[in-house]
Coordinates of C-alpha atoms and ligand atoms in Angstrom, one line a residue:
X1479 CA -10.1 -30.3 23.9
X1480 CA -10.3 -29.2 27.2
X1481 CA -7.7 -25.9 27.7
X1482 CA -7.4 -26.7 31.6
X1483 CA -6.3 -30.5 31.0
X1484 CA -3.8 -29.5 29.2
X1485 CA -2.4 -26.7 30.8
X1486 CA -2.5 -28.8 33.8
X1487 CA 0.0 -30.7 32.0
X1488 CA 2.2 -28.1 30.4
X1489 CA 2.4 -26.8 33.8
X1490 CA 3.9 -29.8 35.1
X1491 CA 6.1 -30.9 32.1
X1492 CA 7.3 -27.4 31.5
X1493 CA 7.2 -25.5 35.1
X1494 CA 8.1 -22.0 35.7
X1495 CA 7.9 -21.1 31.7
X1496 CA 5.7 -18.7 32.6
X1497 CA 5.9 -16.2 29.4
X1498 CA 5.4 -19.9 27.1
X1499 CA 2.3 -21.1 29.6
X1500 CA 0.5 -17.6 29.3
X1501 CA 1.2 -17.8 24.8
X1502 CA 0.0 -21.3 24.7
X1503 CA -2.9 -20.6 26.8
X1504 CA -4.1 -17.3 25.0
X1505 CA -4.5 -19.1 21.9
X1506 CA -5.7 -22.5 23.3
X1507 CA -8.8 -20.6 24.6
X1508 CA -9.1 -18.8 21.3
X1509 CA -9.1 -21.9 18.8
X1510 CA -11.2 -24.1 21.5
X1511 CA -14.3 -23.9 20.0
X1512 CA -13.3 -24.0 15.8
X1513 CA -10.8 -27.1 17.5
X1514 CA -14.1 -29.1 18.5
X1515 CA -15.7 -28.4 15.9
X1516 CA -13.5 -30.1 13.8
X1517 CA -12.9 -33.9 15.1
X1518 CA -9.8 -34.5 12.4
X1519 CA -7.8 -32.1 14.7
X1520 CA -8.3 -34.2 18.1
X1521 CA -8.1 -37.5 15.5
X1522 CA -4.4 -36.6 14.7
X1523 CA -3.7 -35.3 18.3
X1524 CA -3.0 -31.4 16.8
X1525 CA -3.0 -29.7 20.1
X1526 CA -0.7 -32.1 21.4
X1527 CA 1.7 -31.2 18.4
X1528 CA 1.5 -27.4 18.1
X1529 CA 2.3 -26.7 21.6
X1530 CA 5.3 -28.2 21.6
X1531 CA 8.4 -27.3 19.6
X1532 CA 9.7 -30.0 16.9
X1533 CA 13.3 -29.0 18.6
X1534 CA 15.2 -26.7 20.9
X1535 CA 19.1 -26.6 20.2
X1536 CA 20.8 -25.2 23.3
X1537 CA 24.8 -24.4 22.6
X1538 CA 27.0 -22.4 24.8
X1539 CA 28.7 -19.6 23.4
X1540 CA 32.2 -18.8 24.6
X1541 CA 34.0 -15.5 23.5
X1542 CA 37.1 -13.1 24.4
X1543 CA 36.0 -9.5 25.4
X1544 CA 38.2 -6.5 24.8
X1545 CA 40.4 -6.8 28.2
X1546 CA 41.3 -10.9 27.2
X1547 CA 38.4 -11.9 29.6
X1548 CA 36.9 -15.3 28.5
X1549 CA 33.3 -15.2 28.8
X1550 CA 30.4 -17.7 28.4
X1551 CA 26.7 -17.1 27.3
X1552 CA 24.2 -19.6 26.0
X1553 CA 22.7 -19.8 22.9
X1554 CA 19.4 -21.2 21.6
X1555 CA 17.5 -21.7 18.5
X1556 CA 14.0 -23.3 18.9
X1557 CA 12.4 -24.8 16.2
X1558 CA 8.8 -24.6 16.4
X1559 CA 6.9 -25.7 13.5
X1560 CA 7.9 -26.2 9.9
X1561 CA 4.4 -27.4 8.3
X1562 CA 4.0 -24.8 5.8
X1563 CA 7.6 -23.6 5.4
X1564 CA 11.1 -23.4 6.8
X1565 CA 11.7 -22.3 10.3
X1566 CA 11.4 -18.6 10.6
X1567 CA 12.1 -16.2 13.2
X1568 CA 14.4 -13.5 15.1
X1569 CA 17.2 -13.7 17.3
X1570 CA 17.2 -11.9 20.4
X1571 CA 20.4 -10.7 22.7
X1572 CA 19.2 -9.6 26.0
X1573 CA 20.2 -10.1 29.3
X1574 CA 16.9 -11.8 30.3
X1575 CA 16.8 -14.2 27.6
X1576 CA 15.7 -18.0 28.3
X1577 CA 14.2 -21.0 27.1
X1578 CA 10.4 -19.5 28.2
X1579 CA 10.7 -16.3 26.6
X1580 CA 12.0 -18.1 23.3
X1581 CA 9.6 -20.6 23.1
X1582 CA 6.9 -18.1 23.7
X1583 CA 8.4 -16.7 21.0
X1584 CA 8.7 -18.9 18.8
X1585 CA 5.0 -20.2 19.6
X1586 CA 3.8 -16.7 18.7
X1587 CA 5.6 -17.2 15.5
X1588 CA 4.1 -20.1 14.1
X1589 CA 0.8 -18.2 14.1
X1590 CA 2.0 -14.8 13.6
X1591 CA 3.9 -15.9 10.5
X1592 CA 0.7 -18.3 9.5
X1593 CA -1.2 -15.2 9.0
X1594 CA 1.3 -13.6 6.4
X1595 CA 0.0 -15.4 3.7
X1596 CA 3.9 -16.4 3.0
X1597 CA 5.3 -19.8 3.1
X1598 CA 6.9 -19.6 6.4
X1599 CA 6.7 -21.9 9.1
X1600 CA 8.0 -20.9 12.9
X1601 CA 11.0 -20.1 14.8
X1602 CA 12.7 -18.6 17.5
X1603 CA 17.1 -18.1 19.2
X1604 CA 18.9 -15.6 20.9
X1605 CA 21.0 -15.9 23.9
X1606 CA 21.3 -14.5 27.3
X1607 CA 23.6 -12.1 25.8
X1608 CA 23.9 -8.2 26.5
X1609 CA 25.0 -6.0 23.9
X1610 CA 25.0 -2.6 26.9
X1611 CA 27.9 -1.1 26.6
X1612 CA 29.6 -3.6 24.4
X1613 CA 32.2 -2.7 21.9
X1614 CA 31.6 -3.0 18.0
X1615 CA 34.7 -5.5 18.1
X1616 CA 33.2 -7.6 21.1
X1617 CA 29.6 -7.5 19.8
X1618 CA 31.5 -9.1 16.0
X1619 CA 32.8 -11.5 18.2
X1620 CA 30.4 -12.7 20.2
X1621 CA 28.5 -12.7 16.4
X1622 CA 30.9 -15.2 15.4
X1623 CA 31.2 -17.3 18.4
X1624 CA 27.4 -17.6 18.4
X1625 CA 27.4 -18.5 14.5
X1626 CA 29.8 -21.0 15.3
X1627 CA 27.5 -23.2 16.5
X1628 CA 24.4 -22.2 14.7
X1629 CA 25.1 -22.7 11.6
X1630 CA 25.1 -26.4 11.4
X1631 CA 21.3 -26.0 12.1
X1632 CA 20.2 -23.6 10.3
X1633 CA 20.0 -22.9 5.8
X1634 CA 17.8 -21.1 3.1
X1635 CA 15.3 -23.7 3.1
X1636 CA 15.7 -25.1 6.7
X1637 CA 15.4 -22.1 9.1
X1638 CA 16.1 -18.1 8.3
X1639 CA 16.9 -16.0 10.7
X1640 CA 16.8 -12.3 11.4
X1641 CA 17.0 -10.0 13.9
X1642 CA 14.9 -9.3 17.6
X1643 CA 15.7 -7.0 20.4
X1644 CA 19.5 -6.5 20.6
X1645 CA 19.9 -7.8 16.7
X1646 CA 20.1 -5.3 14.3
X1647 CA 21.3 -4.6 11.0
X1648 CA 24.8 -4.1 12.4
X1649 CA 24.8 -8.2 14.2
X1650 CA 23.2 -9.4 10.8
X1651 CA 26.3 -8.7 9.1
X1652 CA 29.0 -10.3 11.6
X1653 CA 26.4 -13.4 11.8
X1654 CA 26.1 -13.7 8.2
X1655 CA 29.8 -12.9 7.6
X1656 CA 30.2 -15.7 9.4
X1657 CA 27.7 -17.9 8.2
X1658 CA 29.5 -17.2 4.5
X1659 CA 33.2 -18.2 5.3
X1660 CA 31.9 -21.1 7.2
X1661 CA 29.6 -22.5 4.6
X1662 CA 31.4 -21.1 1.3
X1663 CA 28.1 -19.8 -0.2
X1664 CA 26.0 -16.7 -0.5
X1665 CA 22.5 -17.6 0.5
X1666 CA 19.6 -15.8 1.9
X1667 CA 19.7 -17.8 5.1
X1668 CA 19.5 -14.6 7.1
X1669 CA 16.8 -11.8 6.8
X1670 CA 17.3 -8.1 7.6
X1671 CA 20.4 -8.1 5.8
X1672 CA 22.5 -4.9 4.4
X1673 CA 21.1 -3.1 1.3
X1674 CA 24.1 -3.5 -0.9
X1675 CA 24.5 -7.7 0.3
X1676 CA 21.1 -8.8 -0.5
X1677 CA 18.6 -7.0 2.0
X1678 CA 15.1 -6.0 1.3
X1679 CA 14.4 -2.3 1.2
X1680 CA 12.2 -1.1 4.0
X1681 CA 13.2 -4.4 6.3
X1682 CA 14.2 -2.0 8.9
X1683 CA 11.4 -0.1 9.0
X1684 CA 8.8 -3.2 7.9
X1685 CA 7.6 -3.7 11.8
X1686 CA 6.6 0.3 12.4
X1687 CA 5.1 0.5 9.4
X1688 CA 2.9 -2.4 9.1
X1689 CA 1.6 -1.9 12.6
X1690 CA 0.9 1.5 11.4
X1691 CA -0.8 0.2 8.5
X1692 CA -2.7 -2.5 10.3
X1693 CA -4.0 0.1 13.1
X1694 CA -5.4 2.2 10.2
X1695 CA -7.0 -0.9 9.1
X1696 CA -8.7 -0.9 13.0
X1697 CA -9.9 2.5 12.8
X1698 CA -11.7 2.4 9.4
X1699 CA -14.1 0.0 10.9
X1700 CA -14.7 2.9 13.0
X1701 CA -14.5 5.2 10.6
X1702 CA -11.2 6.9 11.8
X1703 CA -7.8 7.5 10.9
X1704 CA -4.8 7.8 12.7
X1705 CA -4.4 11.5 11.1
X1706 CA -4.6 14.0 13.9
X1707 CA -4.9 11.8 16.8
X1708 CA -2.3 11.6 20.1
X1709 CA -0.1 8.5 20.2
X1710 CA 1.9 7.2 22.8
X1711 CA 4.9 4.7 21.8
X1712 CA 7.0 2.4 24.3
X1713 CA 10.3 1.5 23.4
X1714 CA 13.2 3.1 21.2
X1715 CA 14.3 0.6 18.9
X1716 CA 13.6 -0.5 15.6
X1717 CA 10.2 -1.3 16.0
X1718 CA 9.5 2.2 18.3
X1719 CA 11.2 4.2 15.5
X1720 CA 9.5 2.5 12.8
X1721 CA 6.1 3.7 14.3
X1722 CA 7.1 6.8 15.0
X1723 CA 7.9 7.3 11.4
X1724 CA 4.9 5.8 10.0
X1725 CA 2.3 7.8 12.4
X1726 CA 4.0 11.1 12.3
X1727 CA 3.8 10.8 8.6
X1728 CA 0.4 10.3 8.4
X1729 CA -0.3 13.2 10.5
X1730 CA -1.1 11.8 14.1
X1731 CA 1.5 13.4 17.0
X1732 CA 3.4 10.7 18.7
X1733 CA 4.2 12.6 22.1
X1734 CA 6.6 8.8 23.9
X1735 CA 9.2 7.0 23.6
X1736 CA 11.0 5.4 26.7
X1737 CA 13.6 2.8 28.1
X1738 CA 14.3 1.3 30.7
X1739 CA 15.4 4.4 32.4
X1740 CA 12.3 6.2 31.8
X1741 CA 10.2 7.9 29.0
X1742 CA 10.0 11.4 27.8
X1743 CA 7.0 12.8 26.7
X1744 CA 7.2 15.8 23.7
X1745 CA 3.9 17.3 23.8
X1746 CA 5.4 18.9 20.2
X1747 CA 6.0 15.3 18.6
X1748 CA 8.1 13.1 17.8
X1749 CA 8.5 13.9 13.6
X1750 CA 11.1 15.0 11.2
X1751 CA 14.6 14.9 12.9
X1752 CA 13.6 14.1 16.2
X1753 CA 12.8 10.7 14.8
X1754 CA 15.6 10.4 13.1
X1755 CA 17.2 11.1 16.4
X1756 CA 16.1 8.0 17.7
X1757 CA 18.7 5.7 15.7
X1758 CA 21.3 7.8 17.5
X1759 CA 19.8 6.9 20.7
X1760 CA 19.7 3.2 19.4
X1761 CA 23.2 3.5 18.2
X1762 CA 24.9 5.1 21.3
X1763 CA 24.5 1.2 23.2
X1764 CA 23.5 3.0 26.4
X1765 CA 19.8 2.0 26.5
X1766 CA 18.4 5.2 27.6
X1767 CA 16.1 7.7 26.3
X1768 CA 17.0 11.1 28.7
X1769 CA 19.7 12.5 26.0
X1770 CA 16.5 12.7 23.6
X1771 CA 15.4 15.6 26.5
X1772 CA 18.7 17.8 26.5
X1773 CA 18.9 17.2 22.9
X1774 CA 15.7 18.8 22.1
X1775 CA 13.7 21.9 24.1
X1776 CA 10.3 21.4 25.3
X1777 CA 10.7 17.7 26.0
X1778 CA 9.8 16.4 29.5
X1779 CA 11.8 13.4 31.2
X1780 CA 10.0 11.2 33.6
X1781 CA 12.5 9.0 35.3
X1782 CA 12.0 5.7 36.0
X1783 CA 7.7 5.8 34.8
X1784 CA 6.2 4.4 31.8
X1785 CA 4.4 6.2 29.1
X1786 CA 0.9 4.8 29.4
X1787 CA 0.1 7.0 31.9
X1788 CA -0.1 9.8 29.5
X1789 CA -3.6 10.5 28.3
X1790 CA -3.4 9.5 24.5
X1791 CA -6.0 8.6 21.6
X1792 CA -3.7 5.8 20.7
X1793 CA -1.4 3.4 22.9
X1794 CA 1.2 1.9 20.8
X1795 CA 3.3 -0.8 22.7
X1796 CA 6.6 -1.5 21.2
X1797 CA 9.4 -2.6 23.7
X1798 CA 8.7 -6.0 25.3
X1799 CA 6.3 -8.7 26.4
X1800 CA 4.3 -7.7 29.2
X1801 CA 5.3 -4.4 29.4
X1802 CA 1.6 -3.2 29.7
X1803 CA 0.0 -4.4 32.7
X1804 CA -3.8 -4.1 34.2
X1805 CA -3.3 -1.2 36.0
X1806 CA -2.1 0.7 33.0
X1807 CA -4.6 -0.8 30.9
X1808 CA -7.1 0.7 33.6
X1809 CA -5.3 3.9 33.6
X1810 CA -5.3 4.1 29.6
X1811 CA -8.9 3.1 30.1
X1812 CA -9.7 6.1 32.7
X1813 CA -7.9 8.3 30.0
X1814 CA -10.6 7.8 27.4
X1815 CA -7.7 5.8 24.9
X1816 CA -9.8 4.5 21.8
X1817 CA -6.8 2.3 20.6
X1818 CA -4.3 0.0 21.5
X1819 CA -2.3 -2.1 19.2
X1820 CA 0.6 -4.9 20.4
X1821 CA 3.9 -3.9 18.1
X1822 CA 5.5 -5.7 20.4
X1823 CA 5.6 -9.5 20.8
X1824 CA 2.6 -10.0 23.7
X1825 CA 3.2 -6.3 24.6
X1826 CA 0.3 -6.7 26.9
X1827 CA -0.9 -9.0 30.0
X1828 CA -3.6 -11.1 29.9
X1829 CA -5.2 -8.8 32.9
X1830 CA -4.5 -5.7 29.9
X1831 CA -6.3 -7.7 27.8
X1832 CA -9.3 -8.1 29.7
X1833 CA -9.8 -4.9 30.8
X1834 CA -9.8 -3.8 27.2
X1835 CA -12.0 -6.4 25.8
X1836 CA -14.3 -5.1 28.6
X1837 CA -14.6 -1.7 27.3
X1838 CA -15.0 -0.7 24.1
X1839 CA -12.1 0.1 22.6
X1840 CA -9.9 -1.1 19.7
X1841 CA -7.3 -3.8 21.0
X1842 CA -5.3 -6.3 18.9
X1843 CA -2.6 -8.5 19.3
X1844 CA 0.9 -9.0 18.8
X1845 CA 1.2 -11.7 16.3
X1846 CA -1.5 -9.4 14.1
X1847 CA -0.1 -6.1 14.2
X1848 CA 3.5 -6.7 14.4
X1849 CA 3.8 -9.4 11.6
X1850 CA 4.8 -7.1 9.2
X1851 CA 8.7 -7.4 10.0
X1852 CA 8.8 -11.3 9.7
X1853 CA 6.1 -10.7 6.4
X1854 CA 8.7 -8.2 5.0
X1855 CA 11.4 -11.2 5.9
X1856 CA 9.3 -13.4 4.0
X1857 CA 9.6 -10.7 1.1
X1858 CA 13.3 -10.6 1.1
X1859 CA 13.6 -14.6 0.7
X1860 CA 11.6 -14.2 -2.3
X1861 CA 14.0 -11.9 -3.6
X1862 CA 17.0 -13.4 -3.1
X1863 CA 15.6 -16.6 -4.5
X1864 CA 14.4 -14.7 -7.5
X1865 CA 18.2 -13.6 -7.4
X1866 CA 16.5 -10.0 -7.8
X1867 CA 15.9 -6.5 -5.4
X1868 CA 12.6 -4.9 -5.7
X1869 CA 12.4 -1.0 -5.2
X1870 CA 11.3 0.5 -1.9
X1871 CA 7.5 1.4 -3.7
X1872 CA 7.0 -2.0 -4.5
X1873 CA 8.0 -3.9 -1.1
X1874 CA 5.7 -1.5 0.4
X1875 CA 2.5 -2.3 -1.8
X1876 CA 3.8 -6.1 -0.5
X1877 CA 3.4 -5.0 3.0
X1878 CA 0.4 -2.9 2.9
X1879 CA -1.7 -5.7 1.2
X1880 CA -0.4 -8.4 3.4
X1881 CA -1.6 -6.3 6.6
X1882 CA -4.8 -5.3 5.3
X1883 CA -4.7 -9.1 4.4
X1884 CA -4.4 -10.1 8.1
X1885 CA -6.6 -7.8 9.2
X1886 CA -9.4 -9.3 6.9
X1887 CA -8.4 -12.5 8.5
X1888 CA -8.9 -11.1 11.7
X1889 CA -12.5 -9.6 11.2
X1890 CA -13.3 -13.2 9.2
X1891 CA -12.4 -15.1 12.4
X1892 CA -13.2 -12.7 15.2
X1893 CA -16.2 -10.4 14.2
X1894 CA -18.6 -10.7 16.9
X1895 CA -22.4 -10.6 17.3
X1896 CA -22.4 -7.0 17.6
X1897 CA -20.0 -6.4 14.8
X1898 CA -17.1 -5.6 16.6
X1899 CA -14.0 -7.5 16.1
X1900 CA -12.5 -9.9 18.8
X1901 CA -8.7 -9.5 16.9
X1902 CA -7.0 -11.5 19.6
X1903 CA -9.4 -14.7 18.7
X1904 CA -9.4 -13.9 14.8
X1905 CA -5.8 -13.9 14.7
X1906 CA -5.4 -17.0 16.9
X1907 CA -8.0 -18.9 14.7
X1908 CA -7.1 -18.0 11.4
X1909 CA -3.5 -18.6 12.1
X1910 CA -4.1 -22.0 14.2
X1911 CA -6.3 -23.4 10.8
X1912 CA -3.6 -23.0 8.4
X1913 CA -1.1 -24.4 10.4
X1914 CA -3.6 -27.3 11.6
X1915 CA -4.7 -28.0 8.7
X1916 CA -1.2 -28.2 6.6
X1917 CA -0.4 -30.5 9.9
X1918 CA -3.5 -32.9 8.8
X1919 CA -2.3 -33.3 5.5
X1920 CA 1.0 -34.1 5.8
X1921 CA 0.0 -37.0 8.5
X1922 CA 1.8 -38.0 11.9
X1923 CA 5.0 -36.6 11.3
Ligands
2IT3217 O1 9.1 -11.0 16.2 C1 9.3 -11.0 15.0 O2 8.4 -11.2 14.2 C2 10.6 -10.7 14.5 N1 11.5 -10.4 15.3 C3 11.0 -10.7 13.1 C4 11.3 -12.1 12.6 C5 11.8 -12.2 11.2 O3 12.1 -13.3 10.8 O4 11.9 -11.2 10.5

């Protein structure tokens, strides 16, 4: 294989996807050598296969708003790679949503969900989309609308769904509504559903807490916790609040959170009600964080920054894809951090990245840390197949063993000569042979 060759290609076949370019060429560099190691992978072409998706449905999505406007977005749903289970993967609503970021996100995906141990192969929607300031009724409808159109394509064992940025529990429920009338049947085609309709318990929080768990899993190699130390978190959502749950619980002092109007830091923490708070925030549709300063005393507001310049133990992305950047990977750097872990989906540059392999300090990826949301989706298919709910205790013994199960991946694939771990390789590799393999076996297809 040679990565430039092929990028060379992508680039021209594919130009201006910048976000699916810098996914695809992450992990090509990271799998290069186990690739050419192994010549029934260039025999069946696998790189050739894997970077592409098997399909991309685009659909436009027309839909009344509250004054009688008509209004158009576009829909997607990109269909990655199903070698070794249905499609699975979010939806996202945001403003900036395209074919690039989707397919990045779907690529991440196939890996990401590769490393769950579940049968789930990878995929990706959303639409352009923005649920700001949107009304309960015109966010149900635009829900319809969108499942309209989707639901010819997607089913329980052809591609499951669930939530991203802008798709929570609340959009679940008008898209599966939806999904039921028009299909006539009650099946788990959509993940992150309501408790009482076939949902898993802790879905919601599943991301946060599995990215908790798996930064644990980083420290112990160093002999750390998370108990006691400084974290900073990005983001507000579901992702952000599931964190901030998690660590405060197990004693460390989350002092962020932001959006895009700025962060606050509470040199107090973030614990107890004031995380709580945060699904208010989320709830309100306004996108902003300031409130969370009148609400509470003590709390500083820094308009329009980002939180990484605050001088943490532990940087804790959780918004959006390169939302952390080389010069806050240097600043981070400067500020003695000893850990940073991607909750969200390629939180960090590839710049970031380098400056944080260059130093010593913990770093892993996205696909690694995060996949405890999607892992925790795999877990509520196997309920509703079973036709059963598990309690809360048991989905979280689920989720704890699958991250410490990734991270053993991680240190199987990436531990280096000096013992350290390279996660961003380990995760790449061990996800990349599961799915490359299960593509061997089942021939050209
Ligand atoms: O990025 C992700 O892994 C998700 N948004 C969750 C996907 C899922 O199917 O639960």
């Amino acid at each position: 294989m040679n990565v430039e060759k092929i990028m060379n290609s992508l680039e021209k076949k594919h130009p201006g996807e910048k976000e699916y370019l810098q996914a695809v060429r992450e992990v090509l560099e990271s799998i290069e050598e186990v690739y050419n190691e192994n010549p029934k992978f260039e025999s069946a072409n696998i790189i050739e296969r894997i970077v592409e998706p098997d399909r991309v449905i685009t659909f436009k999505v027309p839909w009344v708003d509250d004054e009688g406007n008509v209004k158009v977005n576009l829909g997607y749903r990109v269909q990655y790679n199903n070698a070794i289970g249905p499609y699975k993967g979010g939806l996202r609503f945001h403003p900036s949503v395209n074919l690039s970021i989707l397919k990045f996100l779907g690529f991440e995906q196939v890996f990401k969900n590769a490393l769950t141990t579940l049968p789930m192969g990878g995929g990706k929607g959303g639409s352009d989309f923005d649920p700001k300031g949107k009304s309960a009724a015109e966010v149900m409808r635009f829900c319809q609308a969108f499942m309209l159109e989707l639901w010819k394509y997607i089913g329980p064992e052809t591609d499951v769904p669930a939530g991203d940025i802008g798709v929570g529990a609340r959009e679940i429920g008008y898209l599966y509504g939806m999904y039921k009338k028009l299909k006539g049947d009650h099946t788990g085609v959509l993940t992150g559903k309501g408790a009482n309709w076939g949902g898993s318990l802790i879905r919601p929080e599943a991301t946060g807490f599995g990215g908790i768990y798996f930064a644990n899993e980083m420290l112990r190699t160093r002999n750390e916790t998370i108990a006691g130390k400084t974290v900073a978190i990005s983001g507000f959502g579901n992702v952000a609040w599931g964190a901030a749950l998690k660590a405060s619980e197990l004693g460390a002092k989350v002092v962020t959170i932001s959006g895009p109007d700025g962060y606050v830091y509470d040199p107090e923490g973030i614990s107890g009600k004031k995380v709580d708070y945060m699904l208010k925030l989320r709830a309100s549709n306004q996108d902003i964080v300031k409130p969370y300063a009148s609400e509470f005393g003590g709390v500083e507001f820094h308009e329009g920054k980002r939180p990484l310049e605050v001088k943490v133990d532990i940087a804790l992305p959780c918004a959006t894809q390169n939302e952390l950047n080389g010069d806050d990977a240097r600043n981070l750097v400067n500020n003695g951090v000893m850990m940073v872990a991607e909750i969200s989906n390629m939180g960090c540059t590839p710049e970031a990245i380098e400056v944080f392999q260059k130093s010593n300090l913990l770093f892993a990826p996205g696909k690694a840390v995060n996949a405890g949301g999607v892992a925790t989706s795999g877990l509520e298919m196997t309920q509703n197949s079973m036709k059963m709910k598990w309690n809360s205790q048991e989905v979280d013994k689920r989720l704890h063993e699958i991250m410490s199960n990734i991270h053993e991946q991680c240190v199987k694939y990436g531990k280096k000569a000096d013992g350290s771990v390279d996660y961003v390789k380990g995760a790449n590799i061990a996800g990349f042979l599961k799915v490359a393999n299960s593509m061997v076996d089942m021939g050209v297809i």
